[in-house]
Coordinates of C-alpha atoms in Angstrom, one line a residue:
M1105 CA 102.8 129.1 88.0
K1106 CA 105.1 129.8 91.0
K1107 CA 105.5 133.3 89.5
I1108 CA 102.2 133.9 88.8
I1109 CA 100.9 133.1 92.5
L1110 CA 103.6 135.4 94.1
T1111 CA 102.4 138.4 91.5
L1112 CA 98.8 137.9 92.8
I1113 CA 99.9 138.0 96.3
A1114 CA 101.5 141.3 95.7
V1115 CA 98.9 142.7 93.7
L1116 CA 96.2 141.7 96.4
G1117 CA 98.2 143.2 99.3
L1118 CA 99.1 146.3 97.2
A1119 CA 95.3 146.7 96.9
G1120 CA 94.3 146.1 100.5
S1121 CA 97.1 148.9 101.7
T1122 CA 96.0 151.5 99.6
H1123 CA 92.2 152.5 100.0
A1124 CA 91.8 155.0 97.7
Q1125 CA 93.0 153.0 94.6
T1126 CA 91.1 150.2 92.9
W1127 CA 93.9 147.9 91.1
K1128 CA 93.4 145.4 88.4
M1129 CA 94.8 142.2 88.5
V1130 CA 95.7 140.3 85.3
V1131 CA 96.2 136.8 85.1
T1132 CA 98.2 135.3 82.3
K1133 CA 97.3 131.8 81.5
D1134 CA 99.7 129.0 79.7
D1135 CA 98.2 130.0 76.4
G1136 CA 98.7 133.5 76.8
T1137 CA 95.5 134.7 77.2
T1138 CA 94.6 136.9 80.1
D1139 CA 91.9 137.3 82.9
T1140 CA 91.7 140.6 84.3
L1141 CA 89.8 141.3 87.4
T1142 CA 89.0 144.3 89.6
T1143 CA 90.9 143.9 93.0
G1144 CA 87.9 145.7 94.7
K1145 CA 85.2 143.1 93.2
V1146 CA 87.4 140.1 94.4
K1147 CA 86.5 138.3 98.0
S1148 CA 89.4 136.1 98.3
V1149 CA 91.9 134.1 95.9
S1150 CA 92.2 130.6 96.7
F1151 CA 94.0 127.8 94.6
A1152 CA 93.1 124.5 94.8
V1153 CA 94.5 120.9 93.0
E1154 CA 92.2 119.1 90.7
D1155 CA 91.5 115.3 91.2
K1156 CA 93.8 113.1 88.8
N1157 CA 94.1 109.4 88.6
T1158 CA 92.1 109.0 91.7
E1159 CA 91.2 105.3 90.5
S1160 CA 94.7 104.7 90.9
I1161 CA 94.7 105.1 94.9
I1162 CA 94.1 101.6 96.6
I1163 CA 94.1 100.2 99.7
K1164 CA 97.5 98.5 99.7
E1165 CA 97.2 96.8 103.2
L1166 CA 94.9 96.8 106.5
Y1167 CA 96.2 96.0 110.0
N1168 CA 93.2 95.8 112.5
G1169 CA 92.8 92.6 114.1
G1170 CA 95.7 93.2 117.1
C1171 CA 98.4 91.3 118.1
P1172 CA 99.8 89.1 121.3
L1173 CA 101.1 90.9 124.2
D1174 CA 104.6 90.5 125.4
E1175 CA 103.3 88.9 128.8
G1176 CA 101.0 86.2 129.2
T1177 CA 98.1 84.9 126.8
S1178 CA 96.0 88.0 126.3
Y1179 CA 96.2 90.7 123.5
F1180 CA 96.4 94.4 122.3
Q1181 CA 93.8 95.8 119.8
Y1182 CA 94.4 99.3 120.1
D1183 CA 97.4 99.8 117.5
K1184 CA 94.8 99.6 114.0
G1185 CA 96.4 101.2 110.5
F1186 CA 96.2 101.2 107.2
I1187 CA 98.2 102.1 103.9
L1188 CA 97.1 103.9 101.1
Y1189 CA 99.0 103.6 97.4
N1190 CA 99.6 105.5 94.3
N1191 CA 99.2 102.0 92.2
S1192 CA 100.7 104.0 88.9
P1193 CA 103.5 105.4 87.1
E1194 CA 101.5 108.9 87.2
V1195 CA 100.9 111.4 90.0
A1196 CA 97.5 110.9 91.9
V1197 CA 95.2 113.3 93.5
A1198 CA 92.0 112.9 95.8
N1199 CA 90.2 115.9 97.0
N1200 CA 87.6 115.2 100.3
L1201 CA 89.2 111.4 100.6
C1202 CA 87.6 110.0 103.2
V1203 CA 87.6 106.6 105.1
G1204 CA 84.3 104.8 106.0
M1205 CA 83.0 101.1 107.5
I1206 CA 80.1 99.3 106.3
S1207 CA 77.3 98.0 108.7
P1208 CA 77.1 95.6 110.1
Y1209 CA 80.4 95.8 111.9
N1210 CA 81.2 92.1 111.6
S1211 CA 80.4 90.0 108.6
N1212 CA 79.1 87.3 110.7
A1213 CA 76.6 89.4 112.5
T1214 CA 72.8 89.6 112.0
N1215 CA 72.7 91.7 108.8
G1216 CA 69.2 93.4 108.5
W1217 CA 70.0 95.0 105.0
Y1218 CA 69.4 91.5 103.4
T1219 CA 66.1 91.2 101.6
D1220 CA 65.1 88.0 100.3
G1221 CA 68.7 86.8 99.9
K1222 CA 69.8 90.0 98.4
L1223 CA 71.3 93.4 99.6
S1224 CA 68.8 96.1 99.9
Y1225 CA 71.2 99.0 98.5
T1226 CA 72.7 98.8 94.8
D1227 CA 73.6 102.6 94.5
Y1228 CA 74.8 103.5 97.8
I1229 CA 76.9 102.0 101.0
P1230 CA 75.4 102.3 104.6
A1231 CA 78.6 103.6 106.5
T1232 CA 77.8 103.3 110.0
T1233 CA 78.8 105.2 113.4
G1234 CA 80.9 107.9 111.6
I1235 CA 83.3 108.7 108.6
W1236 CA 87.1 110.2 108.8
Y1237 CA 88.6 112.6 106.4
F1238 CA 91.8 114.1 105.2
Q1239 CA 92.2 118.0 105.7
Q1240 CA 94.4 118.4 102.9
P1241 CA 93.9 117.0 99.2
V1242 CA 95.8 113.4 99.1
I1243 CA 98.6 113.8 96.3
L1244 CA 100.7 110.8 95.7
Q1245 CA 103.9 110.3 93.6
P1246 CA 104.0 107.5 91.4
F1247 CA 104.1 104.0 93.2
E1248 CA 103.9 106.2 96.4
Q1249 CA 102.3 105.4 100.2
R1250 CA 100.6 106.8 102.8
V1251 CA 100.6 105.4 106.3
V1252 CA 97.4 105.7 108.6
S1253 CA 97.1 105.0 112.1
I1254 CA 93.5 104.2 112.9
N1255 CA 94.3 103.9 116.7
G1256 CA 97.5 104.6 118.4
A1257 CA 99.5 107.1 116.8
I1258 CA 102.5 106.4 119.0
N1259 CA 105.2 103.9 119.2
N1260 CA 103.4 101.4 120.4
T1261 CA 106.3 98.9 120.6
L1262 CA 107.7 100.6 123.8
A1263 CA 105.1 98.6 125.9
N1264 CA 104.5 96.0 123.6
S1265 CA 107.1 94.4 120.9
H1266 CA 105.1 92.9 118.6
S1267 CA 102.8 96.0 118.1
I1268 CA 103.5 98.7 115.5
D1269 CA 105.7 102.4 115.6
Y1270 CA 103.5 105.1 114.1
A1271 CA 106.1 107.7 115.6
H1272 CA 106.9 109.1 112.3
S1273 CA 106.6 112.3 110.5
A1274 CA 105.3 110.9 107.2
Y1275 CA 102.9 109.1 108.9
Y1276 CA 99.2 110.2 109.3
A1277 CA 96.5 109.7 112.2
M1278 CA 92.7 109.5 112.8
Y1279 CA 92.7 112.3 115.8
D1280 CA 89.5 114.3 116.4
P1281 CA 88.4 114.2 120.2
E1282 CA 86.4 117.0 119.1
S1283 CA 84.2 114.9 116.8
G1284 CA 83.1 112.5 119.9
F1285 CA 85.5 109.7 119.3
N1286 CA 87.6 110.5 122.2
N1287 CA 88.3 107.3 124.2
A1288 CA 91.9 107.6 125.3
K1289 CA 92.6 103.9 124.9
Y1290 CA 92.1 104.0 121.1
Y1291 CA 93.1 107.7 120.8
P1292 CA 96.1 108.4 122.7
T1293 CA 97.7 112.2 122.4
P1294 CA 99.7 111.5 118.9
S1295 CA 103.6 111.3 118.8
D1296 CA 105.3 114.8 118.6
S1297 CA 106.6 113.3 115.2
V1298 CA 103.1 113.3 113.5
P1299 CA 102.5 117.1 112.4
T1300 CA 99.2 118.4 113.5
S1301 CA 98.5 118.8 109.7
H1302 CA 98.4 115.0 109.4
Y1303 CA 95.4 114.4 111.5
L1304 CA 92.2 113.5 110.2
K1305 CA 89.1 114.9 111.1
A1306 CA 86.0 112.8 112.0
V1307 CA 82.0 113.3 112.0
E1308 CA 80.6 110.8 114.3
Y1309 CA 76.8 110.5 113.6
G1310 CA 76.3 107.2 115.4
M1311 CA 77.1 106.3 119.2
G1312 CA 80.1 105.6 121.5
N1313 CA 83.4 107.3 122.2
A1314 CA 85.4 105.6 119.5
W1315 CA 85.2 104.5 115.8
P1316 CA 84.6 101.1 116.4
L1317 CA 86.3 98.9 113.4
S1318 CA 85.9 95.3 113.5
V1319 CA 88.9 93.5 115.2
T1320 CA 87.7 90.2 113.1
S1321 CA 85.8 91.3 110.0
P1322 CA 85.5 94.5 108.7
G1323 CA 84.1 96.0 105.5
F1324 CA 86.5 98.8 105.2
F1325 CA 86.4 101.5 102.3
I1326 CA 87.6 104.9 101.1
F1327 CA 85.8 107.4 99.5
Q1328 CA 85.3 111.0 97.8
V1329 CA 82.4 113.7 98.4
K1330 CA 81.5 115.3 95.8
G1331 CA 80.1 118.9 95.1
T1332 CA 80.3 119.6 99.2
A1333 CA 82.9 119.4 101.9
P1334 CA 82.7 116.0 103.9
A1335 CA 81.7 117.6 107.0
A1336 CA 78.7 119.3 105.6
Y1337 CA 77.7 115.8 103.8
A1338 CA 77.7 113.6 106.8
T1339 CA 76.0 116.2 109.1
N1340 CA 73.3 116.4 106.5
N1341 CA 70.1 114.8 108.0
S1342 CA 68.9 113.6 104.6
N1343 CA 71.8 111.7 103.9
Y1344 CA 71.1 109.5 107.0
I1345 CA 69.7 106.0 106.8
Y1346 CA 68.9 103.2 109.6
E1347 CA 69.5 99.4 109.4
P1348 CA 66.2 98.1 108.8
G1349 CA 64.4 96.5 111.5
N1350 CA 65.8 98.3 114.2
A1351 CA 65.2 101.9 115.9
T1352 CA 65.6 105.4 113.9
T1353 CA 68.2 106.3 116.8
A1354 CA 71.9 107.1 116.5
V1355 CA 72.7 103.4 117.5
W1356 CA 71.4 102.4 114.0
R1357 CA 72.1 105.6 112.1
C1358 CA 74.3 105.1 108.9
L1359 CA 75.5 107.6 106.3
K1360 CA 74.8 106.5 102.5
V1361 CA 77.7 106.9 100.8
P1362 CA 76.7 106.9 96.9
A1363 CA 78.4 103.8 95.3
K1364 CA 80.1 105.9 92.6
W1365 CA 82.1 108.0 95.1
V1366 CA 83.8 104.5 96.4
V1367 CA 87.8 104.4 95.7
D1368 CA 88.4 101.0 97.0
G1369 CA 87.0 98.6 99.4
L1370 CA 88.0 95.5 101.1
E1371 CA 85.4 92.9 102.1
V1372 CA 87.2 90.7 105.4
Y1373 CA 85.3 87.6 106.5
V1374 CA 86.0 85.5 109.9
A1375 CA 88.2 82.9 109.2
G1376 CA 86.1 79.6 109.0
N1377 CA 83.0 81.1 110.1
S1378 CA 79.8 79.7 108.2
K1379 CA 77.5 83.0 109.1
N1380 CA 79.9 85.4 107.2
Q1381 CA 77.5 87.6 104.4
K1382 CA 78.6 90.0 102.1
R1383 CA 78.3 93.5 102.4
L1384 CA 80.2 95.5 99.8
T1385 CA 78.7 95.4 96.6
S1386 CA 80.3 93.6 93.8
D1387 CA 81.2 96.5 91.7
I1388 CA 83.1 97.8 94.6
D1389 CA 84.3 94.1 95.9
A1390 CA 83.1 90.7 94.3
G1391 CA 85.2 88.6 96.8
Y1392 CA 86.4 88.5 100.3
V1393 CA 89.7 87.8 102.0
S1394 CA 89.6 86.2 105.5
L1395 CA 91.2 87.3 108.8
T1396 CA 92.8 85.3 111.7
N1397 CA 92.9 88.3 114.5
R1398 CA 95.3 88.7 117.9
L1399 CA 98.3 87.2 115.9
G1400 CA 99.8 90.4 114.5
H1401 CA 98.7 89.4 111.0
S1402 CA 97.4 92.1 108.2
L1403 CA 95.5 91.8 104.8
Y1404 CA 97.8 92.8 102.3
R1405 CA 97.5 92.9 98.2
N1406 CA 99.0 90.6 95.6
V1407 CA 101.4 91.5 93.4
D1408 CA 100.5 92.3 89.5
V1409 CA 103.7 89.9 89.0
Q1410 CA 103.5 90.3 84.9
A1411 CA 103.0 93.7 85.2
T1412 CA 105.8 94.4 88.2
E1413 CA 108.3 92.6 86.1
A1414 CA 107.8 94.6 82.7
L1415 CA 109.1 97.8 84.6
P1416 CA 112.2 98.6 83.2
E1417 CA 113.4 100.5 86.3
N1418 CA 112.9 97.2 88.2
S1419 CA 115.6 95.5 86.6
G1420 CA 118.0 94.0 89.7
K1421 CA 116.0 95.3 92.0
L1422 CA 113.1 92.8 92.8
V1423 CA 113.3 90.7 95.7
Y1424 CA 111.9 87.1 95.6
N1425 CA 111.1 83.9 97.7
Y1426 CA 108.0 85.8 99.6
S1427 CA 107.6 84.2 102.8
L1428 CA 105.1 85.9 104.7
A1429 CA 101.9 84.7 103.5
V1430 CA 99.6 82.7 105.6
D1431 CA 98.9 80.6 102.7
A1432 CA 101.8 80.5 100.6
T1433 CA 99.3 79.4 97.6
V1434 CA 97.6 82.5 97.2
N1435 CA 97.5 84.0 94.1
G1436 CA 100.7 86.1 93.4
A1437 CA 101.4 85.9 97.1
G1438 CA 104.7 83.4 96.8
V1439 CA 106.7 85.2 94.4
I1440 CA 108.4 88.9 94.8
D1441 CA 108.5 90.0 98.2
A1442 CA 106.7 93.9 97.4
D1443 CA 108.0 95.6 100.5
A1444 CA 111.7 94.1 100.2
S1445 CA 111.7 94.7 96.6
I1446 CA 110.6 98.2 97.5
R1447 CA 112.8 99.0 99.8
N1448 CA 115.8 97.6 97.3
G1449 CA 114.2 100.8 95.0
A1450 CA 111.4 98.8 93.1
H1451 CA 108.2 100.1 92.0
I1452 CA 105.1 97.4 92.4
I1453 CA 102.1 97.2 90.8
Y1454 CA 99.2 95.5 93.0
E1455 CA 96.8 93.3 91.6
D1456 CA 93.3 95.4 91.4
T1457 CA 90.3 93.5 90.2
N1458 CA 87.8 94.8 92.6
N1459 CA 87.5 91.2 94.0
S1460 CA 89.8 90.5 97.3
T1461 CA 89.7 87.0 96.9
N1462 CA 92.0 87.6 94.3
D1463 CA 93.6 90.8 95.0
F1464 CA 94.7 90.0 98.9
H1465 CA 95.9 87.5 101.1
E1466 CA 96.6 87.5 105.3
R1467 CA 100.3 88.4 106.1
K1468 CA 101.9 87.4 109.1
Q1469 CA 102.5 90.5 110.0
F1470 CA 102.3 94.3 109.0
S1471 CA 104.7 95.4 106.4
L1472 CA 105.8 98.5 108.9
R1473 CA 107.7 95.8 110.8
D1474 CA 109.4 94.4 108.2
A1475 CA 112.5 96.5 108.4
K1476 CA 112.4 96.4 112.0

């Protein structure tokens, strides 16, 4: 393939510099067959990767509740982030991968999407305020993860030791001031360590100068736009819907994200609140996980212990006696210390049943802090 690409570049370059000649471009395929194109009729040549094992890309962890300050009794909540993970031994590829949050922002808020005790939508998800999307296809090697800073793509620990250091060249950042999400508290200029190619872009169709992911109980999901570019889909007025019972203004505007586009989702409840209501449909997430915020806690996937122990390459590499689950009785949380095992060279397979009650637990700290 590398040889073919170089040949194409050379041929097109030669064709462009020799105005009196028309060149033919011959592409030889793996099976030996060829396609011939006249360069004079070729407007442009581009190469794209195809989606592959996209369903293996999962939300491994979400950190959204903030942490205590070093001084006093207050807290800091401008350091949100999440981790995607390839939960398989095969390469995973996702084009047009986007990040969204569901309406309403909080699980215990008045929810106008309910009619007679049931959600009024089934084949789409109402994504509020705006969406974010990766500039390039997301390509994850087997068991590889991708860290994304939602807010504060800097070393936040310099000002607050309980916070998160996102100043890393492999990390990604949700940073696009031109979109309208330009509140400097939420979006300080990212660390020079984070390449600009790792910035996610955004489309704001709601109100405000920041993407207000709930610090208590978000409905958080990732999805792929199909058939067009994310920006084109999110700026098309025909794709908008408004929360029932409210004015048809930007305050209540949502984007209709087809449910079949959703790759993974996480329903979060306010711990101990009797007014929590489901927002994600059961085909995306049939359960929920609770969060106690302001303590530096995260929401972390449970290990599929049987599948992980069955991987032959994990022999002698798994670390046990996991102690970071807030509730040590949570499914799978008290057996394998996943991140310690990963640092030891192991491959982890996480639970993925589309039910966050079974798949997630509340963790005492964001795993990015474990090796500190």
